[in-house]
CSV table of C-alpha atoms in Angstrom, one decimal:
chain,number,residue,atom,x,y,z
R,1,MET,CA,68.1,139.7,86.7
R,2,SER,CA,64.4,139.0,86.4
R,3,LEU,CA,62.2,141.8,87.7
R,4,LYS,CA,60.1,139.1,89.5
R,5,ASN,CA,63.1,138.3,91.7
R,6,LEU,CA,63.6,141.9,93.0
R,7,ALA,CA,63.8,142.0,96.7
R,8,LEU,CA,60.7,143.4,98.4
R,9,PRO,CA,60.3,144.8,102.0
R,10,ASP,CA,60.1,142.0,104.6
R,11,ASN,CA,56.6,142.9,105.5
R,12,VAL,CA,55.1,142.8,102.0
R,13,CYS,CA,53.1,139.8,100.9
R,14,ILE,CA,51.5,139.4,97.6
R,15,ALA,CA,48.3,137.4,97.8
R,16,GLU,CA,46.8,135.7,94.7
R,17,TYR,CA,43.0,135.3,95.4
R,18,VAL,CA,41.7,132.4,93.3
R,19,TRP,CA,38.1,131.5,92.8
R,20,LEU,CA,35.6,129.7,90.3
R,21,ASP,CA,33.8,131.8,87.8
R,22,GLY,CA,30.2,131.2,86.4
R,23,PHE,CA,31.4,128.6,84.1
R,24,TYR,CA,33.5,126.6,86.7
R,25,GLN,CA,36.7,128.0,85.3
R,26,LEU,CA,39.5,129.3,87.6
R,27,ARG,CA,40.2,133.0,87.9
R,28,GLY,CA,42.8,134.9,90.0
R,29,LYS,CA,43.9,138.4,90.9
R,30,ALA,CA,46.6,139.7,93.2
R,31,ARG,CA,46.6,142.2,96.1
R,32,THR,CA,49.4,143.6,98.3
R,33,LEU,CA,49.3,142.9,102.0
R,34,ASP,CA,51.3,145.0,104.5
R,35,GLU,CA,51.5,142.1,106.9
R,36,ILE,CA,52.3,138.4,106.4
R,37,PRO,CA,49.2,136.4,107.4
R,38,THR,CA,49.4,133.4,109.5
R,39,SER,CA,45.9,132.1,108.8
R,40,VAL,CA,42.8,132.8,106.6
R,41,ASP,CA,41.4,134.9,109.5
R,42,ASP,CA,44.2,137.4,108.8
R,43,LEU,CA,43.0,137.9,105.2
R,44,PRO,CA,40.4,140.5,104.2
R,45,GLU,CA,37.4,139.7,102.0
R,46,TRP,CA,37.7,141.2,98.6
R,47,ASN,CA,35.5,141.6,95.6
R,48,TYR,CA,35.5,141.5,91.7
R,49,ASP,CA,33.4,142.3,88.7
R,50,GLY,CA,31.0,139.4,88.4
R,51,SER,CA,29.5,140.8,85.2
R,52,SER,CA,32.8,139.8,83.5
R,53,THR,CA,32.7,136.2,84.9
R,54,GLY,CA,29.2,135.2,84.2
R,55,GLN,CA,28.1,135.7,87.8
R,56,ALA,CA,26.3,139.1,88.0
R,57,PRO,CA,24.6,141.8,85.9
R,58,GLY,CA,26.5,144.9,85.1
R,59,THR,CA,24.0,147.0,87.1
R,60,ASP,CA,24.9,145.1,90.2
R,61,SER,CA,28.2,143.5,89.5
R,62,GLU,CA,30.0,143.1,92.8
R,63,VAL,CA,30.9,139.5,94.0
R,64,ILE,CA,32.4,139.0,97.3
R,65,LEU,CA,35.5,136.7,97.8
R,66,ARG,CA,35.9,135.0,101.1
R,67,PRO,CA,39.4,133.4,101.7
R,68,GLN,CA,39.2,129.8,102.8
R,69,ALA,CA,42.7,128.2,102.4
R,70,ILE,CA,46.2,129.5,102.0
R,71,TYR,CA,49.1,127.9,100.0
R,72,LYS,CA,52.6,129.1,99.3
R,73,ASP,CA,53.0,130.8,95.9
R,74,PRO,CA,55.3,128.7,93.7
R,75,PHE,CA,55.4,131.4,91.0
R,76,ARG,CA,56.3,134.4,93.2
R,77,GLY,CA,58.1,132.4,96.0
R,78,GLY,CA,59.2,134.0,99.2
R,79,GLN,CA,56.4,134.9,101.7
R,80,HIS,CA,53.8,135.3,98.9
R,81,ILE,CA,50.7,133.2,98.9
R,82,LEU,CA,47.9,131.6,96.9
R,83,VAL,CA,44.4,131.9,98.5
R,84,MET,CA,41.5,129.6,97.6
R,85,CYS,CA,38.4,131.6,98.0
R,86,ASP,CA,34.6,131.1,97.6
R,87,THR,CA,32.1,133.5,96.3
R,88,TYR,CA,29.0,135.3,97.7
R,89,ASN,CA,26.7,138.1,96.6
R,90,PRO,CA,26.7,141.3,98.6
R,91,GLN,CA,23.7,140.1,100.7
R,92,GLY,CA,25.9,137.1,101.8
R,93,LEU,CA,24.2,134.3,99.8
R,94,PRO,CA,26.7,131.8,98.2
R,95,LEU,CA,26.7,131.9,94.3
R,96,GLU,CA,25.4,128.8,92.4
R,97,THR,CA,28.9,127.8,91.5
R,98,ASN,CA,30.0,128.0,95.2
R,99,GLN,CA,29.6,124.3,96.0
R,100,ARG,CA,32.2,124.7,98.6
R,101,HIS,CA,29.6,126.3,101.0
R,102,ASP,CA,27.4,123.1,101.3
R,103,CYS,CA,30.5,120.8,101.3
R,104,ALA,CA,31.8,122.5,104.3
R,105,ILE,CA,28.5,122.1,106.1
R,106,VAL,CA,28.4,118.4,105.4
R,107,MET,CA,32.1,118.0,106.4
R,108,GLN,CA,31.4,119.8,109.7
R,109,LYS,CA,28.6,117.4,110.5
R,110,GLY,CA,30.8,114.4,109.7
R,111,LYS,CA,34.0,115.5,111.2
R,112,GLU,CA,33.9,113.0,114.0
R,113,LEU,CA,34.0,110.2,111.3
R,114,LEU,CA,37.4,111.6,109.9
R,115,PRO,CA,36.6,111.3,106.3
R,116,TRP,CA,39.7,110.7,104.2
R,117,PHE,CA,39.9,111.3,100.4
R,118,GLY,CA,42.3,110.6,97.6
R,119,CYS,CA,41.4,111.9,94.2
R,120,GLU,CA,43.1,110.8,91.0
R,121,GLN,CA,42.8,113.5,88.5
R,122,GLU,CA,43.3,112.5,84.9
R,123,TYR,CA,43.7,115.0,82.2
R,124,PHE,CA,45.0,115.6,78.6
R,125,LEU,CA,47.6,118.2,77.6
R,126,ILE,CA,46.4,119.9,74.5
R,127,ASP,CA,48.6,121.3,71.7
R,128,LYS,CA,47.2,124.7,70.8
R,129,ALA,CA,48.4,124.5,67.3
R,130,THR,CA,46.4,121.3,66.4
R,131,GLY,CA,43.8,121.4,69.1
R,132,ARG,CA,44.5,117.8,69.9
R,133,PRO,CA,46.3,116.0,72.7
R,134,LEU,CA,50.1,116.0,72.7
R,135,GLY,CA,51.3,113.1,70.7
R,136,PHE,CA,48.3,113.1,68.3
R,137,PRO,CA,49.1,114.3,64.8
R,138,ALA,CA,47.1,117.1,63.2
R,139,GLU,CA,45.4,114.5,61.1
R,140,GLY,CA,45.1,110.7,61.8
R,141,TYR,CA,46.1,108.9,64.9
R,142,PRO,CA,49.3,107.7,66.8
R,143,LEU,CA,50.0,104.1,67.5
R,144,PRO,CA,47.3,102.3,69.5
R,145,GLN,CA,47.3,102.4,73.3
R,146,GLY,CA,49.8,100.1,75.0
R,147,PRO,CA,53.2,101.8,75.3
R,148,TYR,CA,52.1,105.1,76.9
R,149,TYR,CA,51.0,104.2,80.4
R,150,CYS,CA,53.8,104.9,82.9
R,151,GLY,CA,56.1,104.9,79.9
R,152,ALA,CA,59.5,106.5,79.2
R,153,GLY,CA,61.1,107.7,76.0
R,154,ALA,CA,60.4,110.0,73.1
R,155,GLY,CA,57.4,108.7,71.0
R,156,LYS,CA,55.7,107.4,74.1
R,157,ILE,CA,55.7,110.4,76.6
R,158,PHE,CA,54.5,113.9,75.8
R,159,GLY,CA,54.5,116.9,78.1
R,160,ARG,CA,56.7,115.5,80.9
R,161,ASP,CA,58.3,118.9,81.6
R,162,VAL,CA,54.9,120.4,82.4
R,163,VAL,CA,53.9,117.5,84.6
R,164,GLU,CA,57.3,117.6,86.6
R,165,GLU,CA,57.0,121.3,87.2
R,166,HIS,CA,53.4,120.9,88.3
R,167,TYR,CA,54.4,118.2,90.8
R,168,VAL,CA,57.2,120.2,92.4
R,169,ALA,CA,55.1,123.4,92.4
R,170,CYS,CA,52.2,121.7,94.2
R,171,LEU,CA,54.4,120.1,96.8
R,172,TYR,CA,56.1,123.5,97.4
R,173,ALA,CA,52.7,125.1,97.8
R,174,GLY,CA,51.8,122.7,100.6
R,175,ILE,CA,49.3,120.7,98.5
R,176,LYS,CA,49.2,116.9,99.4
R,177,MET,CA,50.1,115.6,96.0
R,178,SER,CA,50.9,112.0,96.5
R,179,GLY,CA,52.0,111.1,93.0
R,180,ILE,CA,51.9,111.5,89.2
R,181,ASN,CA,52.0,109.1,86.2
R,182,ALA,CA,51.5,109.0,82.5
R,183,GLU,CA,48.2,107.6,81.6
R,184,VAL,CA,46.9,105.1,79.1
R,185,ALA,CA,46.6,107.5,76.0
R,186,PRO,CA,49.3,109.8,74.5
R,187,GLY,CA,49.4,113.2,76.1
R,188,GLN,CA,47.2,111.9,79.0
R,189,TRP,CA,48.4,112.3,82.6
R,190,GLU,CA,47.2,111.9,86.2
R,191,PHE,CA,48.0,113.5,89.5
R,192,GLN,CA,46.8,112.3,92.9
R,193,ILE,CA,45.7,114.5,95.8
R,194,GLY,CA,45.6,112.8,99.2
R,195,PRO,CA,45.1,111.4,101.6
R,196,ALA,CA,43.4,114.6,102.6
R,197,VAL,CA,40.9,115.1,105.4
R,198,GLY,CA,37.5,116.8,104.9
R,199,MET,CA,37.7,120.1,103.1
R,200,GLU,CA,41.3,119.7,102.3
R,201,GLU,CA,40.5,117.6,99.3
R,202,GLY,CA,38.4,120.0,97.4
R,203,ASP,CA,40.5,123.0,98.3
R,204,MET,CA,43.7,121.3,97.3
R,205,MET,CA,42.3,119.8,94.1
R,206,TRP,CA,41.1,123.2,92.8
R,207,MET,CA,44.3,124.9,93.6
R,208,ALA,CA,46.3,122.1,92.0
R,209,ARG,CA,44.2,122.6,88.9
R,210,TYR,CA,45.0,126.4,89.0
R,211,ILE,CA,48.7,125.7,89.3
R,212,LEU,CA,48.7,123.4,86.3
R,213,GLU,CA,46.9,125.9,84.2
R,214,ARG,CA,49.3,128.6,85.1
R,215,ILE,CA,52.3,126.4,84.2
R,216,THR,CA,50.8,125.5,80.8
R,217,GLU,CA,50.6,129.1,79.9
R,218,LYS,CA,54.4,129.3,79.2
R,219,TYR,CA,54.3,126.2,77.2
R,220,ASN,CA,51.5,127.4,75.0
R,221,MET,CA,49.4,124.4,75.9
R,222,THR,CA,45.9,124.0,77.4
R,223,VAL,CA,44.5,121.4,79.8
R,224,SER,CA,41.5,119.3,79.0
R,225,TYR,CA,39.4,117.7,81.7
R,226,GLU,CA,36.9,116.5,79.0
R,227,ALA,CA,35.7,113.0,79.8
R,228,LYS,CA,36.4,111.7,76.3
R,229,PRO,CA,38.3,114.3,74.2
R,230,GLU,CA,39.3,111.6,71.6
R,231,LYS,CA,36.5,109.4,70.5
R,232,GLY,CA,37.1,105.9,69.4
R,233,ASP,CA,39.5,103.3,71.0
R,234,TRP,CA,41.1,105.8,73.4
R,235,ASN,CA,40.7,105.9,77.2
R,236,GLY,CA,38.6,108.8,78.7
R,237,SER,CA,39.6,110.9,81.7
R,238,GLY,CA,38.1,110.4,85.2
R,239,ALA,CA,38.7,111.5,88.7
R,240,HIS,CA,38.6,108.3,90.6
R,241,THR,CA,37.9,109.2,94.2
R,242,ASN,CA,39.2,107.0,97.1
R,243,PHE,CA,37.2,107.3,100.3
R,244,SER,CA,37.2,106.1,103.8
R,245,THR,CA,36.0,107.0,107.3
R,246,GLN,CA,37.4,106.0,110.6
R,247,PRO,CA,34.8,103.2,111.1
R,248,MET,CA,35.8,101.9,107.7
R,249,ARG,CA,39.5,102.0,108.7
R,250,ASP,CA,38.8,100.2,112.1
R,251,GLU,CA,38.8,96.5,112.6
R,252,GLY,CA,35.8,94.9,111.0
R,253,GLY,CA,35.2,98.0,108.9
R,254,TYR,CA,34.7,96.1,105.6
R,255,GLU,CA,31.5,94.3,106.7
R,256,GLY,CA,30.5,96.9,109.4
R,257,ALA,CA,31.0,100.2,107.4
R,258,ILE,CA,32.1,99.7,103.9
R,259,ILE,CA,29.4,97.4,102.6
R,260,PRO,CA,26.6,99.4,104.2
R,261,ALA,CA,28.1,102.5,102.6
R,262,LEU,CA,28.1,100.8,99.1
R,263,GLU,CA,24.5,99.7,99.6
R,264,ARG,CA,23.6,103.4,100.2
R,265,LEU,CA,25.5,104.4,97.1
R,266,ALA,CA,23.6,101.9,95.0
R,267,LEU,CA,20.3,103.5,96.1
R,268,LYS,CA,21.5,106.9,94.9
R,269,HIS,CA,23.5,105.9,91.9
R,270,LYS,CA,21.5,108.2,89.6
R,271,GLU,CA,21.8,111.3,91.8
R,272,HIS,CA,25.6,110.8,92.0
R,273,ILE,CA,26.0,110.2,88.3
R,274,ALA,CA,24.1,113.4,87.5
R,275,ALA,CA,26.5,115.3,89.8
R,276,TYR,CA,29.8,113.6,88.9
R,277,GLY,CA,30.8,115.8,86.1
R,278,GLU,CA,29.9,116.2,82.4
R,279,GLY,CA,30.5,113.7,79.6
R,280,ASN,CA,30.2,110.5,81.4
R,281,GLU,CA,27.8,109.2,78.9
R,282,HIS,CA,30.8,109.0,76.5
R,283,ARG,CA,33.1,107.7,79.1
R,284,LEU,CA,31.2,105.2,81.3
R,285,THR,CA,30.4,102.7,78.6
R,286,GLY,CA,31.6,99.5,80.2
R,287,THR,CA,34.8,99.6,78.1
R,288,HIS,CA,38.2,101.2,78.6
R,289,GLU,CA,38.3,100.3,82.3
R,290,THR,CA,35.0,101.8,83.1
R,291,SER,CA,31.6,100.6,84.3
R,292,SER,CA,28.2,101.3,82.6
R,293,MET,CA,26.7,104.5,83.9
R,294,ASP,CA,23.3,102.9,83.9
R,295,LYS,CA,24.0,100.3,86.6
R,296,PHE,CA,25.8,100.4,90.0
R,297,SER,CA,28.3,97.7,90.8
R,298,TYR,CA,31.1,97.0,93.2
R,299,ALA,CA,33.8,94.3,93.1
R,300,LYS,CA,37.2,93.3,94.4
R,301,ALA,CA,40.0,94.8,92.3
R,302,ASP,CA,37.7,95.3,89.3
R,303,ARG,CA,38.3,98.4,87.3
R,304,GLY,CA,35.2,97.7,85.3
R,305,ALA,CA,33.1,98.3,88.3
R,306,SER,CA,31.5,101.5,89.6
R,307,VAL,CA,33.4,101.0,92.8
R,308,ARG,CA,36.6,99.1,93.2
R,309,ILE,CA,37.4,97.4,96.5
R,310,PRO,CA,41.2,97.1,96.7
R,311,ASN,CA,42.6,93.7,97.5
R,312,SER,CA,44.2,95.1,100.6
R,313,THR,CA,40.9,96.2,101.9
R,314,TYR,CA,39.3,92.9,101.2
R,315,ALA,CA,42.2,90.9,102.7
R,316,SER,CA,42.4,92.9,105.9
R,317,GLY,CA,38.7,93.5,106.4
R,318,LYS,CA,39.1,97.2,106.7
R,319,GLY,CA,40.3,100.2,104.6
R,320,TYR,CA,38.8,102.2,101.8
R,321,PHE,CA,37.2,102.0,98.4
R,322,GLU,CA,37.5,103.8,95.1
R,323,ASP,CA,34.5,105.4,93.4
R,324,ARG,CA,35.5,105.2,89.7
R,325,ARG,CA,32.5,107.1,88.4
R,326,PRO,CA,33.5,110.8,88.7
R,327,SER,CA,34.5,112.4,85.4
R,328,ALA,CA,37.7,114.4,85.2
R,329,SER,CA,35.7,117.6,85.0
R,330,MET,CA,33.9,116.9,88.4
R,331,ASP,CA,33.7,119.4,91.1
R,332,PRO,CA,35.7,117.9,94.1
R,333,TYR,CA,33.5,119.8,96.5
R,334,VAL,CA,30.4,118.1,95.1
R,335,VAL,CA,31.9,114.6,94.9
R,336,THR,CA,33.3,114.6,98.4
R,337,LYS,CA,30.2,116.2,99.8
R,338,LEU,CA,28.0,113.5,98.2
R,339,LEU,CA,30.2,110.6,99.3
R,340,VAL,CA,30.0,111.8,103.0
R,341,SER,CA,26.3,112.6,102.9
R,342,THR,CA,25.4,109.3,101.2
R,343,CYS,CA,27.8,106.9,102.9
R,344,CYS,CA,27.4,108.4,106.3
R,345,ASP,CA,23.7,109.2,106.1
R,346,ILE,CA,24.1,113.0,106.5
R,347,PRO,CA,21.3,115.0,105.1
R,348,LEU,CA,22.3,117.7,102.4
R,349,PRO,CA,21.8,121.3,103.4
R,350,GLU,CA,18.9,123.1,101.9
R,351,THR,CA,20.9,126.2,101.0
R,352,LYS,CA,19.4,129.2,99.3
R,353,PHE,CA,21.8,130.2,96.6
R,354,SER,CA,22.1,133.5,94.7
R,355,GLU,CA,20.3,132.9,91.4
R,356,THR,CA,22.0,135.6,89.5
R,357,ARG,CA,24.0,134.1,86.7
R,358,VAL,CA,24.7,135.9,83.3
R,359,GLU,CA,25.4,133.8,80.2
R,360,HIS,CA,28.1,135.2,77.9
């Protein structure tokens, strides 16, 4: 019998607090609660050593964790939970890596518009022995792209056990994972989170990433969200983000709300590109189903445009659009915040962030 499966008292709950460190990497630590919480309001704030995460000096190292969202823990099971937190200094200022803070402000201002999101997270599973994606030999290259996308069978699909475990674990946790698929290159996969409303998208995306990294531990793999991990004639990884508001979904929403939103996005293309994750200069080249990062464009059903308008949206005159510019490494709090701010004409907050950040 595994020690992890030992029976615990009915009132005991293990809560894994999860947060972003100074390098946008996920961290977590667990604490014992004597009562089972029913909401984040029942959870205490906590702290950690920010000098070990690139977020504080050793002389004043305490960083505060504020619980923001609860999910069932697929690793411990039972009444145990995962807790998505954001980070503050002892004076109450959000840390620079706490982009959730401003996202929440924008979402609150836009809540009457009911913003919906659906993020498509592409990633590569990396073989630690070779440092290359699964399916790539230590030297040279596999067969060219073609048979891998949504494929089946040995020689085409690599890492399916990890992906299937991740899918089920996220659904168990209460994350709105709407699907998975093998992507265009060997060892490349995608999962989709949504439709999710407002803050749900960012919280669920970060927690889904955390669960994926936990699962890869036992397979001795790593996850790469690099925009273009394999140079050459191989697809990069993005995080295409589907977006709509209630006016866009209403009758006449295409002309009345979607087109005006796209015109606003065109005016702020450079600002969005700068905030949409690292490495897009290698990915958004106008090839491999991408647009050029230097020019904004939108078109019906065109995966070579900055924004794709689905055929269903065009035909019905209402619906959603897909922003194809975000890199796989994007911060979903930033992307969703900017989409609501720009498309809905909501000013960004002028937040004072804690400036303490320690490079390792």
